Amino acid sequence: QSALTQPASVSGSPGQSITISCTGTSSDVGVYNSVSWYQQHPGEAPKLIIYGVSNRPSGVSHRFSGSKSGNTASLTISGLQAEDEADYYCSSYTITTSLFGGGTKLTVL
Amino acid sequence: EVQLLESGGGLVQPGGSLRLSCAASGFSFTTYDMSWVRQAPGKGLEWVSTISFSGDRTYYAYSVKGRFTVSRDNSENTVYLQMNSLTAEDTAFYHCAARTYTIGWYFEYWGQGTLVTVSS
């Protein structure tokens, strides 16, 4: 199965909102509610920020939210802050594999 | 505090073998599936393999099937990745990750990774 499709980069100014899309197929994103999102700062391990499409782990800012429509999931970050500048990856479960998106580099202008 | 500490990476020649280890602490290791996810330098994440919490089920990416073997020792809270017939395309940081299910499946905890370089 192919990787999920994400835009290579997005940018926004402090205080603005941005949305990162993650497109899969009817065999992964479209059928399972197991879409998760990860934030990775340079030199660090990935960090879970959204699971089950739209749920935030304890300690993750409410400025992060997730949704899904059909075969496309989305991550929205509101009230952008400088510390949000990082790479973001989506992931979807399937019965025999896990898929990741190619990653999106978020630049806070 | 949750910790996943990978080790065993290094420089290996094409066709060679390497065994990675990941020592877990700070969470209930025996209730989590464990996975390996790799990341070529400057590139994105690629799922490699998952082993079930009990060790009775294993899954592999097509790119490593038949060459890599995942295993775990629940008495030692450690997961392993035996890598054989390595090629330059296997060069990457290898992260171990703890996978769980509550609302959907997801990788809850991650290690920093260990670098594997395949080169002559």
PDB file of C-alpha atoms in Angstrom:
ATOM      1  CA  GLN A   1       0.000   0.000   0.000  1.00  0.00           C
ATOM      2  CA  SER A   2       1.171   3.514  -0.762  1.00  0.00           C
ATOM      3  CA  ALA A   3       1.947   6.152   1.790  1.00  0.00           C
ATOM      4  CA  LEU A   4      -0.717   8.679   2.675  1.00  0.00           C
ATOM      5  CA  THR A   5      -0.550  12.018   0.838  1.00  0.00           C
ATOM      6  CA  GLN A   6       0.248  15.228   2.703  1.00  0.00           C
ATOM      7  CA  PRO A   7       1.324  18.640   1.415  1.00  0.00           C
ATOM      8  CA  ALA A   8       5.084  19.031   1.681  1.00  0.00           C
ATOM      9  CA  SER A   9       4.831  22.381   3.436  1.00  0.00           C
ATOM     10  CA  VAL A  10       2.428  24.880   4.934  1.00  0.00           C
ATOM     11  CA  SER A  11       3.019  28.210   6.596  1.00  0.00           C
ATOM     12  CA  GLY A  12       1.180  30.730   8.691  1.00  0.00           C
ATOM     13  CA  SER A  13       1.707  33.763  10.872  1.00  0.00           C
ATOM     14  CA  PRO A  14       1.452  33.726  14.653  1.00  0.00           C
ATOM     15  CA  GLY A  15      -2.162  33.707  15.756  1.00  0.00           C
ATOM     16  CA  GLN A  16      -3.472  32.351  12.466  1.00  0.00           C
ATOM     17  CA  SER A  17      -4.919  28.897  11.828  1.00  0.00           C
ATOM     18  CA  ILE A  18      -3.606  26.321   9.374  1.00  0.00           C
ATOM     19  CA  THR A  19      -4.911  22.970   8.184  1.00  0.00           C
ATOM     20  CA  ILE A  20      -2.865  20.002   6.986  1.00  0.00           C
ATOM     21  CA  SER A  21      -4.613  17.399   4.873  1.00  0.00           C
ATOM     22  CA  CYS A  22      -3.882  13.682   4.748  1.00  0.00           C
ATOM     23  CA  THR A  23      -5.377  11.729   1.874  1.00  0.00           C
ATOM     24  CA  GLY A  24      -5.620   7.975   1.826  1.00  0.00           C
ATOM     25  CA  THR A  25      -8.019   5.500   0.264  1.00  0.00           C
ATOM     26  CA  SER A  26     -11.176   3.591   1.084  1.00  0.00           C
ATOM     27  CA  SER A  27      -8.917   0.791   2.357  1.00  0.00           C
ATOM     28  CA  ASP A  28      -7.268   2.843   5.097  1.00  0.00           C
ATOM     29  CA  VAL A  29      -8.275   6.394   6.107  1.00  0.00           C
ATOM     30  CA  GLY A  30     -11.751   5.964   4.677  1.00  0.00           C
ATOM     31  CA  VAL A  31     -12.630   2.812   6.560  1.00  0.00           C
ATOM     32  CA  TYR A  32     -10.826   3.003   9.896  1.00  0.00           C
ATOM     33  CA  ASN A  33     -11.165   5.620  12.614  1.00  0.00           C
ATOM     34  CA  SER A  34      -7.533   4.945  13.470  1.00  0.00           C
ATOM     35  CA  VAL A  35      -6.053   8.148  12.071  1.00  0.00           C
ATOM     36  CA  SER A  36      -3.383   9.691  14.257  1.00  0.00           C
ATOM     37  CA  TRP A  37      -1.087  12.689  13.958  1.00  0.00           C
ATOM     38  CA  TYR A  38       2.474  13.190  15.171  1.00  0.00           C
ATOM     39  CA  GLN A  39       4.608  16.274  15.694  1.00  0.00           C
ATOM     40  CA  GLN A  40       8.363  16.057  15.281  1.00  0.00           C
ATOM     41  CA  HIS A  41      10.830  18.794  16.086  1.00  0.00           C
ATOM     42  CA  PRO A  42      14.353  18.502  14.609  1.00  0.00           C
ATOM     43  CA  GLY A  43      16.467  15.933  16.390  1.00  0.00           C
ATOM     44  CA  GLU A  44      13.573  14.729  18.539  1.00  0.00           C
ATOM     45  CA  ALA A  45      11.322  11.696  18.606  1.00  0.00           C
ATOM     46  CA  PRO A  46       7.838  12.005  17.088  1.00  0.00           C
ATOM     47  CA  LYS A  47       5.133  12.971  19.591  1.00  0.00           C
ATOM     48  CA  LEU A  48       1.498  11.872  19.445  1.00  0.00           C
ATOM     49  CA  ILE A  49      -0.853  14.874  19.190  1.00  0.00           C
ATOM     50  CA  ILE A  50      -4.098  13.393  17.828  1.00  0.00           C
ATOM     51  CA  TYR A  51      -5.480   9.841  17.932  1.00  0.00           C
ATOM     52  CA  GLY A  52      -8.733   8.277  16.823  1.00  0.00           C
ATOM     53  CA  VAL A  53      -9.178  11.035  14.208  1.00  0.00           C
ATOM     54  CA  SER A  54     -10.007  13.807  16.663  1.00  0.00           C
ATOM     55  CA  ASN A  55      -8.884  12.975  20.193  1.00  0.00           C
ATOM     56  CA  ARG A  56      -6.097  14.790  22.036  1.00  0.00           C
ATOM     57  CA  PRO A  57      -3.825  13.015  24.518  1.00  0.00           C
ATOM     58  CA  SER A  58      -3.505  14.526  27.952  1.00  0.00           C
ATOM     59  CA  GLY A  59      -1.168  17.490  27.879  1.00  0.00           C
ATOM     60  CA  VAL A  60      -1.605  18.354  24.205  1.00  0.00           C
ATOM     61  CA  SER A  61      -2.833  21.882  23.579  1.00  0.00           C
ATOM     62  CA  HIS A  62      -6.498  22.375  22.679  1.00  0.00           C
ATOM     63  CA  ARG A  63      -5.209  24.408  19.720  1.00  0.00           C
ATOM     64  CA  PHE A  64      -4.669  21.084  17.914  1.00  0.00           C
ATOM     65  CA  SER A  65      -7.753  19.428  16.433  1.00  0.00           C
ATOM     66  CA  GLY A  66      -8.439  16.661  13.965  1.00  0.00           C
ATOM     67  CA  SER A  67     -11.235  15.626  11.643  1.00  0.00           C
ATOM     68  CA  LYS A  68     -11.996  13.289   8.775  1.00  0.00           C
ATOM     69  CA  SER A  69     -14.221  13.316   5.720  1.00  0.00           C
ATOM     70  CA  GLY A  70     -14.247  10.319   3.441  1.00  0.00           C
ATOM     71  CA  ASN A  71     -10.700   9.337   2.567  1.00  0.00           C
ATOM     72  CA  THR A  72      -9.132  12.573   3.815  1.00  0.00           C
ATOM     73  CA  ALA A  73      -8.170  13.443   7.370  1.00  0.00           C
ATOM     74  CA  SER A  74      -7.170  16.902   8.503  1.00  0.00           C
ATOM     75  CA  LEU A  75      -5.148  18.461  11.302  1.00  0.00           C
ATOM     76  CA  THR A  76      -5.947  22.043  12.240  1.00  0.00           C
ATOM     77  CA  ILE A  77      -3.706  24.171  14.421  1.00  0.00           C
ATOM     78  CA  SER A  78      -5.311  27.371  15.648  1.00  0.00           C
ATOM     79  CA  GLY A  79      -3.615  30.365  17.232  1.00  0.00           C
ATOM     80  CA  LEU A  80      -0.253  29.475  15.695  1.00  0.00           C
ATOM     81  CA  GLN A  81       2.736  29.858  17.962  1.00  0.00           C
ATOM     82  CA  ALA A  82       6.443  29.817  17.166  1.00  0.00           C
ATOM     83  CA  GLU A  83       6.822  26.494  19.010  1.00  0.00           C
ATOM     84  CA  ASP A  84       4.423  24.856  16.547  1.00  0.00           C
ATOM     85  CA  GLU A  85       7.073  25.020  13.822  1.00  0.00           C
ATOM     86  CA  ALA A  86       7.848  21.342  13.202  1.00  0.00           C
ATOM     87  CA  ASP A  87       7.170  18.418  10.896  1.00  0.00           C
ATOM     88  CA  TYR A  88       3.744  16.797  11.101  1.00  0.00           C
ATOM     89  CA  TYR A  89       2.880  13.250  10.070  1.00  0.00           C
ATOM     90  CA  CYS A  90      -0.451  11.511   9.741  1.00  0.00           C
ATOM     91  CA  SER A  91      -0.840   7.766  10.146  1.00  0.00           C
ATOM     92  CA  SER A  92      -3.564   5.243   9.459  1.00  0.00           C
ATOM     93  CA  TYR A  93      -3.983   1.695  10.663  1.00  0.00           C
ATOM     94  CA  THR A  94      -4.873  -1.222   8.433  1.00  0.00           C
ATOM     95  CA  ILE A  95      -5.232  -4.831   9.515  1.00  0.00           C
ATOM     96  CA  THR A  96      -1.751  -5.846   8.362  1.00  0.00           C
ATOM     97  CA  THR A  97       0.157  -2.564   8.109  1.00  0.00           C
ATOM     98  CA  SER A  98       0.491   0.957   9.378  1.00  0.00           C
ATOM     99  CA  LEU A  99       0.770   3.806   6.917  1.00  0.00           C
ATOM    100  CA  PHE A 100       2.377   7.199   7.322  1.00  0.00           C
ATOM    101  CA  GLY A 101       2.047  10.334   5.279  1.00  0.00           C
ATOM    102  CA  GLY A 102       5.138  11.869   3.721  1.00  0.00           C
ATOM    103  CA  GLY A 103       5.154  14.629   6.316  1.00  0.00           C
ATOM    104  CA  THR A 104       4.366  18.338   6.239  1.00  0.00           C
ATOM    105  CA  LYS A 105       6.818  21.002   7.306  1.00  0.00           C
ATOM    106  CA  LEU A 106       5.042  23.802   9.133  1.00  0.00           C
ATOM    107  CA  THR A 107       6.759  27.180   9.063  1.00  0.00           C
ATOM    108  CA  VAL A 108       5.580  29.906  11.419  1.00  0.00           C
ATOM    109  CA  LEU A 109       6.365  33.177   9.667  1.00  0.00           C
TER     110      LEU A 109
ATOM    111  CA  GLU B   1       8.628   8.491  33.196  1.00  0.00           C
ATOM    112  CA  VAL B   2       8.179   6.563  29.954  1.00  0.00           C
ATOM    113  CA  GLN B   3      11.409   5.623  28.208  1.00  0.00           C
ATOM    114  CA  LEU B   4      12.111   3.718  25.023  1.00  0.00           C
ATOM    115  CA  LEU B   5      15.849   3.356  24.521  1.00  0.00           C
ATOM    116  CA  GLU B   6      17.065   1.932  21.225  1.00  0.00           C
ATOM    117  CA  SER B   7      20.539   0.514  20.735  1.00  0.00           C
ATOM    118  CA  GLY B   8      22.515  -1.605  18.299  1.00  0.00           C
ATOM    119  CA  GLY B   9      22.757   0.769  15.367  1.00  0.00           C
ATOM    120  CA  GLY B  10      25.975   1.424  13.516  1.00  0.00           C
ATOM    121  CA  LEU B  11      27.823   1.102  10.237  1.00  0.00           C
ATOM    122  CA  VAL B  12      27.387  -2.172   8.346  1.00  0.00           C
ATOM    123  CA  GLN B  13      28.400  -3.284   4.875  1.00  0.00           C
ATOM    124  CA  PRO B  14      25.811  -4.097   2.198  1.00  0.00           C
ATOM    125  CA  GLY B  15      24.625  -7.665   2.669  1.00  0.00           C
ATOM    126  CA  GLY B  16      25.442  -7.576   6.359  1.00  0.00           C
ATOM    127  CA  SER B  17      23.307  -8.024   9.442  1.00  0.00           C
ATOM    128  CA  LEU B  18      22.504  -6.018  12.539  1.00  0.00           C
ATOM    129  CA  ARG B  19      20.328  -6.572  15.602  1.00  0.00           C
ATOM    130  CA  LEU B  20      18.565  -3.620  17.187  1.00  0.00           C
ATOM    131  CA  SER B  21      17.215  -3.581  20.734  1.00  0.00           C
ATOM    132  CA  CYS B  22      14.685  -1.334  22.406  1.00  0.00           C
ATOM    133  CA  ALA B  23      14.468  -1.303  26.198  1.00  0.00           C
ATOM    134  CA  ALA B  24      11.168  -0.028  27.590  1.00  0.00           C
ATOM    135  CA  SER B  25      10.320   1.362  30.999  1.00  0.00           C
ATOM    136  CA  GLY B  26       7.697   3.490  32.701  1.00  0.00           C
ATOM    137  CA  PHE B  27       4.606   1.863  31.168  1.00  0.00           C
ATOM    138  CA  SER B  28       2.915  -1.528  31.029  1.00  0.00           C
ATOM    139  CA  PHE B  29       5.064  -3.037  28.295  1.00  0.00           C
ATOM    140  CA  THR B  30       3.219  -6.362  28.173  1.00  0.00           C
ATOM    141  CA  THR B  31      -0.066  -4.671  27.203  1.00  0.00           C
ATOM    142  CA  TYR B  32       1.338  -2.794  24.194  1.00  0.00           C
ATOM    143  CA  ASP B  33       2.077  -3.921  20.688  1.00  0.00           C
ATOM    144  CA  MET B  34       5.577  -2.775  19.745  1.00  0.00           C
ATOM    145  CA  SER B  35       6.624  -1.398  16.390  1.00  0.00           C
ATOM    146  CA  TRP B  36       9.703  -0.284  14.522  1.00  0.00           C
ATOM    147  CA  VAL B  37       9.424   2.856  12.394  1.00  0.00           C
ATOM    148  CA  ARG B  38      12.368   4.125  10.395  1.00  0.00           C
ATOM    149  CA  GLN B  39      13.313   7.524   9.085  1.00  0.00           C
ATOM    150  CA  ALA B  40      15.996   8.056   6.479  1.00  0.00           C
ATOM    151  CA  PRO B  41      18.039  11.181   7.260  1.00  0.00           C
ATOM    152  CA  GLY B  42      16.005  14.223   6.272  1.00  0.00           C
ATOM    153  CA  LYS B  43      13.055  12.068   5.154  1.00  0.00           C
ATOM    154  CA  GLY B  44       9.677  10.986   6.499  1.00  0.00           C
ATOM    155  CA  LEU B  45       8.509   8.163   8.714  1.00  0.00           C
ATOM    156  CA  GLU B  46       8.159   4.643   7.320  1.00  0.00           C
ATOM    157  CA  TRP B  47       6.528   1.821   9.263  1.00  0.00           C
ATOM    158  CA  VAL B  48       8.736  -1.283   9.301  1.00  0.00           C
ATOM    159  CA  SER B  49       7.252  -3.914  11.607  1.00  0.00           C
ATOM    160  CA  THR B  50       4.872  -4.585  14.500  1.00  0.00           C
ATOM    161  CA  ILE B  51       4.740  -7.395  17.046  1.00  0.00           C
ATOM    162  CA  SER B  52       1.641  -8.032  19.140  1.00  0.00           C
ATOM    163  CA  PHE B  53       1.707  -7.598  22.918  1.00  0.00           C
ATOM    164  CA  SER B  54       1.952 -11.360  23.422  1.00  0.00           C
ATOM    165  CA  GLY B  55       4.444 -11.875  20.620  1.00  0.00           C
ATOM    166  CA  ASP B  56       2.261 -14.320  18.709  1.00  0.00           C
ATOM    167  CA  ARG B  57       1.591 -12.058  15.735  1.00  0.00           C
ATOM    168  CA  THR B  58       4.083 -10.168  13.616  1.00  0.00           C
ATOM    169  CA  TYR B  59       3.650  -7.840  10.661  1.00  0.00           C
ATOM    170  CA  TYR B  60       6.168  -6.444   8.206  1.00  0.00           C
ATOM    171  CA  ALA B  61       6.380  -3.808   5.511  1.00  0.00           C
ATOM    172  CA  TYR B  62       6.767  -5.271   2.048  1.00  0.00           C
ATOM    173  CA  SER B  63      10.208  -3.655   1.739  1.00  0.00           C
ATOM    174  CA  VAL B  64      11.650  -5.685   4.637  1.00  0.00           C
ATOM    175  CA  LYS B  65       9.611  -8.884   4.609  1.00  0.00           C
ATOM    176  CA  GLY B  66      11.824 -11.942   4.517  1.00  0.00           C
ATOM    177  CA  ARG B  67      14.884  -9.963   5.628  1.00  0.00           C
ATOM    178  CA  PHE B  68      13.867  -8.498   9.011  1.00  0.00           C
ATOM    179  CA  THR B  69      12.527 -10.352  12.060  1.00  0.00           C
ATOM    180  CA  VAL B  70      10.863  -8.684  15.039  1.00  0.00           C
ATOM    181  CA  SER B  71      10.739 -10.357  18.452  1.00  0.00           C
ATOM    182  CA  ARG B  72      10.183  -9.408  22.073  1.00  0.00           C
ATOM    183  CA  ASP B  73      11.098 -10.557  25.570  1.00  0.00           C
ATOM    184  CA  ASN B  74       8.326  -9.544  27.939  1.00  0.00           C
ATOM    185  CA  SER B  75      10.386 -10.635  30.951  1.00  0.00           C
ATOM    186  CA  GLU B  76      13.011  -8.054  29.979  1.00  0.00           C
ATOM    187  CA  ASN B  77      10.645  -5.371  28.585  1.00  0.00           C
ATOM    188  CA  THR B  78      12.665  -5.410  25.379  1.00  0.00           C
ATOM    189  CA  VAL B  79      11.834  -5.644  21.694  1.00  0.00           C
ATOM    190  CA  TYR B  80      14.324  -6.607  19.009  1.00  0.00           C
ATOM    191  CA  LEU B  81      14.728  -6.192  15.267  1.00  0.00           C
ATOM    192  CA  GLN B  82      17.037  -8.627  13.484  1.00  0.00           C
ATOM    193  CA  MET B  83      18.012  -7.140  10.130  1.00  0.00           C
ATOM    194  CA  ASN B  84      19.646  -9.302   7.452  1.00  0.00           C
ATOM    195  CA  SER B  85      20.698  -8.737   3.832  1.00  0.00           C
ATOM    196  CA  LEU B  86      20.948  -5.021   4.424  1.00  0.00           C
ATOM    197  CA  THR B  87      21.090  -2.572   1.522  1.00  0.00           C
ATOM    198  CA  ALA B  88      21.787   1.146   1.258  1.00  0.00           C
ATOM    199  CA  GLU B  89      18.016   1.728   1.178  1.00  0.00           C
ATOM    200  CA  ASP B  90      17.859   0.489   4.790  1.00  0.00           C
ATOM    201  CA  THR B  91      19.990   3.403   5.995  1.00  0.00           C
ATOM    202  CA  ALA B  92      17.858   5.288   8.514  1.00  0.00           C
ATOM    203  CA  PHE B  93      17.161   6.128  12.118  1.00  0.00           C
ATOM    204  CA  TYR B  94      15.170   3.239  13.565  1.00  0.00           C
ATOM    205  CA  HIS B  95      12.628   4.267  16.199  1.00  0.00           C
ATOM    206  CA  CYS B  96      10.760   1.846  18.358  1.00  0.00           C
ATOM    207  CA  ALA B  97       7.200   2.829  19.214  1.00  0.00           C
ATOM    208  CA  ALA B  98       4.551   1.463  21.563  1.00  0.00           C
ATOM    209  CA  ARG B  99       1.199   0.944  19.858  1.00  0.00           C
ATOM    210  CA  THR B 100      -2.095   0.740  21.676  1.00  0.00           C
ATOM    211  CA  TYR B 101      -5.834   0.807  21.084  1.00  0.00           C
ATOM    212  CA  THR B 102      -8.396   2.953  22.855  1.00  0.00           C
ATOM    213  CA  ILE B 103     -10.186   5.016  20.259  1.00  0.00           C
ATOM    214  CA  GLY B 104      -8.429   3.611  17.223  1.00  0.00           C
ATOM    215  CA  TRP B 105      -4.876   2.293  17.000  1.00  0.00           C
ATOM    216  CA  TYR B 106      -1.995   4.711  17.501  1.00  0.00           C
ATOM    217  CA  PHE B 107       1.655   4.944  18.495  1.00  0.00           C
ATOM    218  CA  GLU B 108       1.542   6.362  22.003  1.00  0.00           C
ATOM    219  CA  TYR B 109       5.224   6.337  22.945  1.00  0.00           C
ATOM    220  CA  TRP B 110       8.325   6.759  20.817  1.00  0.00           C
ATOM    221  CA  GLY B 111      12.048   6.342  21.247  1.00  0.00           C
ATOM    222  CA  GLN B 112      14.674   8.725  19.982  1.00  0.00           C
ATOM    223  CA  GLY B 113      16.004   6.191  17.471  1.00  0.00           C
ATOM    224  CA  THR B 114      19.274   4.497  16.610  1.00  0.00           C
ATOM    225  CA  LEU B 115      21.074   5.175  13.344  1.00  0.00           C
ATOM    226  CA  VAL B 116      21.793   2.350  10.935  1.00  0.00           C
ATOM    227  CA  THR B 117      24.152   3.172   8.074  1.00  0.00           C
ATOM    228  CA  VAL B 118      24.623   0.634   5.297  1.00  0.00           C
ATOM    229  CA  SER B 119      27.700   1.463   3.281  1.00  0.00           C
ATOM    230  CA  SER B 120      30.888  -0.077   1.976  1.00  0.00           C
TER     231      SER B 120
END
